[in-house]
Short mmCIF file of C-alpha atoms and ligand atoms in Angstrom, two decimals:
data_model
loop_
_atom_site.label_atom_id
_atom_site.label_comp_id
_atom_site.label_asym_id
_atom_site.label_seq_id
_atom_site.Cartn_x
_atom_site.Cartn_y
_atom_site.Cartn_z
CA UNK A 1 115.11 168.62 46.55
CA UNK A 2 111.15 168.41 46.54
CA UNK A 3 110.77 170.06 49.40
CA UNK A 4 113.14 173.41 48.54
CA UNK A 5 111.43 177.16 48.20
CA UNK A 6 114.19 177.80 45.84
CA UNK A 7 115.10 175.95 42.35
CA UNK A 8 118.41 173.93 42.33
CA UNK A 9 120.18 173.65 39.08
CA UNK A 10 119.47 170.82 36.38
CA UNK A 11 122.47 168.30 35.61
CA UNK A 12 122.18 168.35 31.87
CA UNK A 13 122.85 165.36 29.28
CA UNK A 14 126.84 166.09 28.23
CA UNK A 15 127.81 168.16 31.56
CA UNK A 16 130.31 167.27 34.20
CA UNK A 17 129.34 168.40 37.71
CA UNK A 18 132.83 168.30 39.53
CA UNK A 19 132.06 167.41 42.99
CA UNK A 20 133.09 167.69 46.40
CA UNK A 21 131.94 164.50 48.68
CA UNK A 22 133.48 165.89 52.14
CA UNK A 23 135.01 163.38 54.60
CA UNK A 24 132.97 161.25 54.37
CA UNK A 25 129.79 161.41 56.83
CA UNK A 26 126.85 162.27 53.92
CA UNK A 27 125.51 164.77 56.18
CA UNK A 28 128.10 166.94 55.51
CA UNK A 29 127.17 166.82 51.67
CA UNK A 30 125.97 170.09 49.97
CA UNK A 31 122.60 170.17 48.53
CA UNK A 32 124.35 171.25 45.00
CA UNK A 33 126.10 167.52 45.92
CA UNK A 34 122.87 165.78 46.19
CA UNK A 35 121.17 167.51 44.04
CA UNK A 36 123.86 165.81 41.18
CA UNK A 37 123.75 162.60 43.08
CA UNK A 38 119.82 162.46 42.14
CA UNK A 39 119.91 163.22 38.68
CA UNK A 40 123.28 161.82 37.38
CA UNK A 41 122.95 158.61 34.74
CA UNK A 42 126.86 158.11 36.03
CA UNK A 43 128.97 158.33 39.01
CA UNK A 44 132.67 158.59 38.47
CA UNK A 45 134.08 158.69 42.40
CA UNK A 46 137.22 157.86 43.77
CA UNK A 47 138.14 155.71 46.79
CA UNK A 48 137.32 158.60 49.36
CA UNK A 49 133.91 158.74 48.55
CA UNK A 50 131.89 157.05 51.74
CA UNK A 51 129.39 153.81 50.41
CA UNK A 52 126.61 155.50 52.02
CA UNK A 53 127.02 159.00 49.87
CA UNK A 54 126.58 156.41 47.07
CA UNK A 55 123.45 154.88 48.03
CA UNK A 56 121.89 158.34 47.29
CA UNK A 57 122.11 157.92 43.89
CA UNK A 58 119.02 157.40 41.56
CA UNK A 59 118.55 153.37 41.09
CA UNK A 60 119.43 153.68 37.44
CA UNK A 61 122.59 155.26 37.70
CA UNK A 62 125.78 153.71 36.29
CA UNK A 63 128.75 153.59 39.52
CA UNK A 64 131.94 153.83 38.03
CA UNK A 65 134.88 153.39 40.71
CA UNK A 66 137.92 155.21 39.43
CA UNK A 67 140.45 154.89 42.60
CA UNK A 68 143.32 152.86 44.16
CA UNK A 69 142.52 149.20 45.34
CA UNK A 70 143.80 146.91 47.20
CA UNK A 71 147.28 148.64 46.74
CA UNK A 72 147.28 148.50 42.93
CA UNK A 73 148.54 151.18 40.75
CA UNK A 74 145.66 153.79 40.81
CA UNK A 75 144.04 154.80 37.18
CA UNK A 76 146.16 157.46 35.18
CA UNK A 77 144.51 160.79 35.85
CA UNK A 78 144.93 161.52 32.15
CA UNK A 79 142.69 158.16 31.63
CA UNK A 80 140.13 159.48 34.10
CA UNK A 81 139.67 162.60 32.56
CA UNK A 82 139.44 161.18 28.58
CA UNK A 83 136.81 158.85 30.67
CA UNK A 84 134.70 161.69 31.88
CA UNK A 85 135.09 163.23 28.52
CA UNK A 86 133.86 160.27 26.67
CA UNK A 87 130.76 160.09 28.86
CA UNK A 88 129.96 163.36 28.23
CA UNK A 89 130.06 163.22 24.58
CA UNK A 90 128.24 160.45 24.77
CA UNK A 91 125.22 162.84 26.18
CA UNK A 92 125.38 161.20 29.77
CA UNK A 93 124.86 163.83 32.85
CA UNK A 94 127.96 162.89 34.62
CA UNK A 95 128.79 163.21 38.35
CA UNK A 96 132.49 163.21 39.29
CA UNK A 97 132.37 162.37 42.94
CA UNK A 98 135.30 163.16 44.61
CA UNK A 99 136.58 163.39 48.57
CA UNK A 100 136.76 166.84 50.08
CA UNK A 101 136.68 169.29 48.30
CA UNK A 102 137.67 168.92 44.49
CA UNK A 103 140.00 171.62 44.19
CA UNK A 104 142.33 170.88 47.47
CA UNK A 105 144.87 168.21 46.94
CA UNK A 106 142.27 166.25 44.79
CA UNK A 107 143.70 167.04 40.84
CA UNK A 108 139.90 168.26 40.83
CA UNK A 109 141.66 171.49 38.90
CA UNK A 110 143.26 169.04 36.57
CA UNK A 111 140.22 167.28 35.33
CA UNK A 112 138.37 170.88 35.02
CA UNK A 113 141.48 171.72 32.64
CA UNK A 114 140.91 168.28 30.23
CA UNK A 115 137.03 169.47 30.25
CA UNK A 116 137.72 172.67 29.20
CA UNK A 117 140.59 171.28 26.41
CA UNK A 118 137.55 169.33 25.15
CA UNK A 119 135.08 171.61 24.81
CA UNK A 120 132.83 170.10 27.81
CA UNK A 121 130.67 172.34 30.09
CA UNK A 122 130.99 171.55 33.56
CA UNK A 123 129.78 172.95 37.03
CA UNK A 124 132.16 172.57 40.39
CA UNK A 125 130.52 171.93 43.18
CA UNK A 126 132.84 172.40 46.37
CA UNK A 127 132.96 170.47 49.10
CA UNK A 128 133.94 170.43 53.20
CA UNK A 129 137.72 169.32 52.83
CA UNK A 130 139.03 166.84 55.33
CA UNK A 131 141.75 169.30 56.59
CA UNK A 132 139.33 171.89 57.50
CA UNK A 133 135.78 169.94 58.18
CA UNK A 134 137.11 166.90 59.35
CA UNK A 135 139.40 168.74 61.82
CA UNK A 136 136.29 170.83 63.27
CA UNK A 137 134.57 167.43 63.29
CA UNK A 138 137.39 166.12 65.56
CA UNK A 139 136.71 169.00 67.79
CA UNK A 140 140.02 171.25 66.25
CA UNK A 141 139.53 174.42 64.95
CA UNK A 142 141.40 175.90 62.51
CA UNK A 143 142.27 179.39 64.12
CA UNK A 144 141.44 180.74 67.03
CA UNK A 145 142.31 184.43 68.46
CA UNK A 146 144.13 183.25 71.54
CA UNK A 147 146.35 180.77 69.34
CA UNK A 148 147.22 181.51 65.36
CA UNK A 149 145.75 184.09 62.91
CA UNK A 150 147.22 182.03 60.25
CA UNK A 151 147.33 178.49 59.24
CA UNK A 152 149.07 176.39 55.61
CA UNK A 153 147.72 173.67 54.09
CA UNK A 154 150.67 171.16 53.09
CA UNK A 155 150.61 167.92 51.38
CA UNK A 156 153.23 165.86 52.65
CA UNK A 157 152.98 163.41 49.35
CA UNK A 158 154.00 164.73 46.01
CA UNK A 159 153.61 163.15 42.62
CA UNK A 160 156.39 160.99 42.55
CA UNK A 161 155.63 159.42 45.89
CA UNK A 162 158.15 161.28 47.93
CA UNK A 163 157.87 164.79 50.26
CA UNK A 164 156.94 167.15 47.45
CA UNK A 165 159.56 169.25 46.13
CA UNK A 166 159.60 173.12 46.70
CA UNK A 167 158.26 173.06 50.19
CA UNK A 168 160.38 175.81 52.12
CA UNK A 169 160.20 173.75 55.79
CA UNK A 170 162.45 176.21 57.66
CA UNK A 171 160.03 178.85 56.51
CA UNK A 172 156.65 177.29 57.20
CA UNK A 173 158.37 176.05 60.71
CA UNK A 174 159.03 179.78 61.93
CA UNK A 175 155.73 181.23 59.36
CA UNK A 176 153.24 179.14 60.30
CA UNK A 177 151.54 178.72 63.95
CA UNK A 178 149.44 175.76 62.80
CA UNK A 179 150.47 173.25 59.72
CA UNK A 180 147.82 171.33 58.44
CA UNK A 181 149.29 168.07 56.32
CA UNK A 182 147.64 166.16 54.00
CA UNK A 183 148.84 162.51 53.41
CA UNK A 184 151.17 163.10 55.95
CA UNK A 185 151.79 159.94 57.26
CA UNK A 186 154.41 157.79 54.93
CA UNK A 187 156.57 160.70 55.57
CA UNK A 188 155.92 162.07 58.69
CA UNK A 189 159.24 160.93 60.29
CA UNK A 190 160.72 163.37 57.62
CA UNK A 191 158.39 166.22 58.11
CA UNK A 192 159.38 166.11 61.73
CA UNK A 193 162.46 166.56 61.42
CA UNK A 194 162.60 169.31 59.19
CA UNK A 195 159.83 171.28 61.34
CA UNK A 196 162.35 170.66 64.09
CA UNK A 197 165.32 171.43 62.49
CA UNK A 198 163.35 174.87 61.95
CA UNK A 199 163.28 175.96 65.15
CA UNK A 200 159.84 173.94 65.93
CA UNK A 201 159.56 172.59 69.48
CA UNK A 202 159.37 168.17 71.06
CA UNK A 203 156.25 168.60 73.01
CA UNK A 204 154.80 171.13 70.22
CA UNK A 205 150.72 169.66 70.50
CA UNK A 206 149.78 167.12 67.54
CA UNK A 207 146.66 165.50 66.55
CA UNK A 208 146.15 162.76 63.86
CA UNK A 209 142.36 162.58 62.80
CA UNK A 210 141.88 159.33 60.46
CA UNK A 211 139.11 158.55 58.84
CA UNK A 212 137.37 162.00 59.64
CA UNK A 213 133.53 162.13 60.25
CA UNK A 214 133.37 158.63 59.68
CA UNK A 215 131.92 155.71 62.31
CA UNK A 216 135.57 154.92 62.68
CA UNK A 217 137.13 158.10 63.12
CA UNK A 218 139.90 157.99 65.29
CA UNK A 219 141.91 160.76 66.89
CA UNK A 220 144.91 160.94 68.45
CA UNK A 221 146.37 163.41 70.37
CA UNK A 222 150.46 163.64 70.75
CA UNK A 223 153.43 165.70 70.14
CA UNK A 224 155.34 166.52 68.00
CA UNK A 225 158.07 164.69 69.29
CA UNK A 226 156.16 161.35 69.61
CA UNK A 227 153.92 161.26 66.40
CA UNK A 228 155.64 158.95 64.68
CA UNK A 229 156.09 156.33 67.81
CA UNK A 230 152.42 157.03 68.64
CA UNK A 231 150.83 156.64 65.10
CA UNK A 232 152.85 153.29 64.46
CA UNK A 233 152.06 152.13 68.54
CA UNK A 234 148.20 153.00 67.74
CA UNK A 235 148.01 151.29 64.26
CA UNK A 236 146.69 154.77 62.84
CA UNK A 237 146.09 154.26 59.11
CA UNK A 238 145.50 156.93 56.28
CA UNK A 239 143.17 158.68 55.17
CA UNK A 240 144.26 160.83 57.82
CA UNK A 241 145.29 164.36 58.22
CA UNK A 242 147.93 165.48 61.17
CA UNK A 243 147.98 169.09 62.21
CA UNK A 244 150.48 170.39 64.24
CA UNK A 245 150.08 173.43 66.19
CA UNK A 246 148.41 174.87 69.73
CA UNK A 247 145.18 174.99 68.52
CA UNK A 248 145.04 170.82 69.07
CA UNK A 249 144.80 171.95 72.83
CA UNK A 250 141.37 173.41 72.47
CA UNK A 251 140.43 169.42 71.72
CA UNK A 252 140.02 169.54 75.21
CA UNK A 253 137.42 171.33 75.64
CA UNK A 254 135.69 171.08 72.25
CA UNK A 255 135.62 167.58 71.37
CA UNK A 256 132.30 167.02 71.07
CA UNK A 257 132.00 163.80 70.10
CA UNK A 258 133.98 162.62 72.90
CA UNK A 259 131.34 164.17 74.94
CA UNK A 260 128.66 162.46 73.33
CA UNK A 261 130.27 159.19 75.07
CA UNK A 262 131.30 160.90 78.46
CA UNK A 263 134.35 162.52 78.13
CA UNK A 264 134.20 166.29 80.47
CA UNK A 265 135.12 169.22 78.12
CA UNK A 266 137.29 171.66 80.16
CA UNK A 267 136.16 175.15 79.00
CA UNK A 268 139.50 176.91 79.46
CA UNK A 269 141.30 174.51 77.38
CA UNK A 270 144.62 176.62 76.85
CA UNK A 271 144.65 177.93 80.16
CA UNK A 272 144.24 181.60 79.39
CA UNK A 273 141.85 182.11 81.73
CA UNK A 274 143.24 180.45 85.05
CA UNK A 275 146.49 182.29 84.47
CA UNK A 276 144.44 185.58 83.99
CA UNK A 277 142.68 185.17 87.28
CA UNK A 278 146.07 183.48 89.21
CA UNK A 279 147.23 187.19 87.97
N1 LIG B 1 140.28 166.64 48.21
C1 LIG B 1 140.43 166.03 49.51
C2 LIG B 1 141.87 165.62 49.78
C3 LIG B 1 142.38 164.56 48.85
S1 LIG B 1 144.01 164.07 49.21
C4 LIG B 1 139.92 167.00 50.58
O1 LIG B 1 139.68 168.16 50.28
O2 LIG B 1 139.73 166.56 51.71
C5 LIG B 1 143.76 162.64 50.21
C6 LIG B 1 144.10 162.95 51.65
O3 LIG B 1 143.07 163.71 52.25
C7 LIG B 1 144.22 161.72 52.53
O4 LIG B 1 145.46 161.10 52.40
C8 LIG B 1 144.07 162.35 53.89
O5 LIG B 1 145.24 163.04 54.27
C9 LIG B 1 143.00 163.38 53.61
N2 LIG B 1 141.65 162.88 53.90
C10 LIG B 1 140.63 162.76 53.05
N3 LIG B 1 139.52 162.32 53.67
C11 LIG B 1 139.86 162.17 54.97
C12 LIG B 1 139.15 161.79 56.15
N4 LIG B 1 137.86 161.45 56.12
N5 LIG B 1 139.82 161.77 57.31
C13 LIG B 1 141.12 162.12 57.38
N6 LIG B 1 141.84 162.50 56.31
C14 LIG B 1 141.22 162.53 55.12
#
């Protein structure tokens, strides 16, 4: 921060600073996000957060890892949050590190909640979630005017393990152009089906983008017919986000990573313009 013309906020003994980590690459932390990272005395994170975002931290600092392992039961979110409380109180200047953004599938509103039960001041500090960074990362973008003026974020996990409840799929099949799904892939097979029993079309584009932003992303590119054969046939593992919709065409002419190693972006990716002039 030495080198800012402007002053960046002090983490102070007894405050939380509820943190977004983004995907994962730690260039695509805030400076709010470092900022905490330098001054915290602890580091509560979960198993999102990328080992190189946590080398940034001051050499003294406490790293507590508060996430699921090795397929064990993941901590109680009620026993994370009397954790960060507890620190607090006991005059620490806490950083809870978490993936994405904090308030987007993350329980980063629940935690706020228990802080503000307790009495604790706190800061949020958002960060680039994977559904929205991660996918412009992978060379998707979110809207575009030739394709959707309207996207959903969905979670295809809900508490109890299963598709969440209260998810209208006929409605978000014939609502929404482009579906963005978090932890999407236990139930995919499901999701499919419903989005199809809406009205929602086989060779409708797909893209599954694991491990965002990260040395080992991986995208792939299907259908919406074939996603579940093609993640299972290319081993693709979660984290990953799938997003379903025709702006996963314009990966062909803006993945920009692919680039980097060769591939040739076609700069009329949907087409619009060699029908125009055809016409
Ligand atoms: N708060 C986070 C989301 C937490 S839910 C955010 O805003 O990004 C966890 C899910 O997020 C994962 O199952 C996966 O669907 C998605 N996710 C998080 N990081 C990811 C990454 N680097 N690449 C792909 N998906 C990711």
């Amino acid at each position: 921060m030495e080198r800012l013309t402007f002053k960046m906020p002090e983490l102070e003994p007894g405050w939380v600073w509820l943190t977004g980590a983004g995907p994962g690459d730690p260039g695509l932390l805030t400076l709010h996000a470092l900022n905490g990272l330098r001054q915290a005395d602890v580091i509560v994170h979960d198993a999102l957060v990328d080992d190189r975002t946590l080398t940034l931290a001051g050499p003294d600092c406490e790293i507590i890892y508060a996430g699921k392992r090795g397929g064990k039961p993941s901590p109680r979110q009620s026993d994370i949050s009397a954790r960060l409380v507890k620190l607090a109180r006991d005059g620490k200047k806490v950083l809870r590190l978490k993936g994405g953004d904090p308030f987007i599938f993350g329980r980063g509103g629940e935690e706020a909640l228990a802080l503000v039960a307790a009495g604790i001041p706190f800061r949020v500090i958002p960060g680039i979630s994977a559904g929205i960074g991660g996918l412009a990362h992978a060379g998707i973008p979110l809207t575009h005017r030739e394709t959707n003026s309207a996207v959903t974020l969905v979670t295809g996990h809900g508490a109890s393990g299963d598709l969440p409840d209260g998810i209208d799929w006929p409605a978000l099949a014939t609502g929404s152009p482009v579906l963005v799904i978090y932890m999407a892939i236990k139930h995919l097979g499901t999701i499919r089906r419903r989005l199809m029993e809406g009205g929602r079309f086989a060779d409708e584009p797909v893209a599954v983008v694991s491990r965002a932003s990260q040395p080992d992303e991986r995208v792939l590119e299907t259908t919406l017919g074939m996603c579940v054969e093609d993640v299972a046939a290319q081993k693709i593992e979660p984290p990953a986000i799938v997003v379903i919709g025709e702006v996963v065409r314009l990966r062909a002419g803006l993945d920009w990573v692919g680039a980097l190693g060769g591939r040739i972006l076609d700069a009329d990716p949907l087409g619009t313009r060699r029908t125009r002039d055809a016409g």
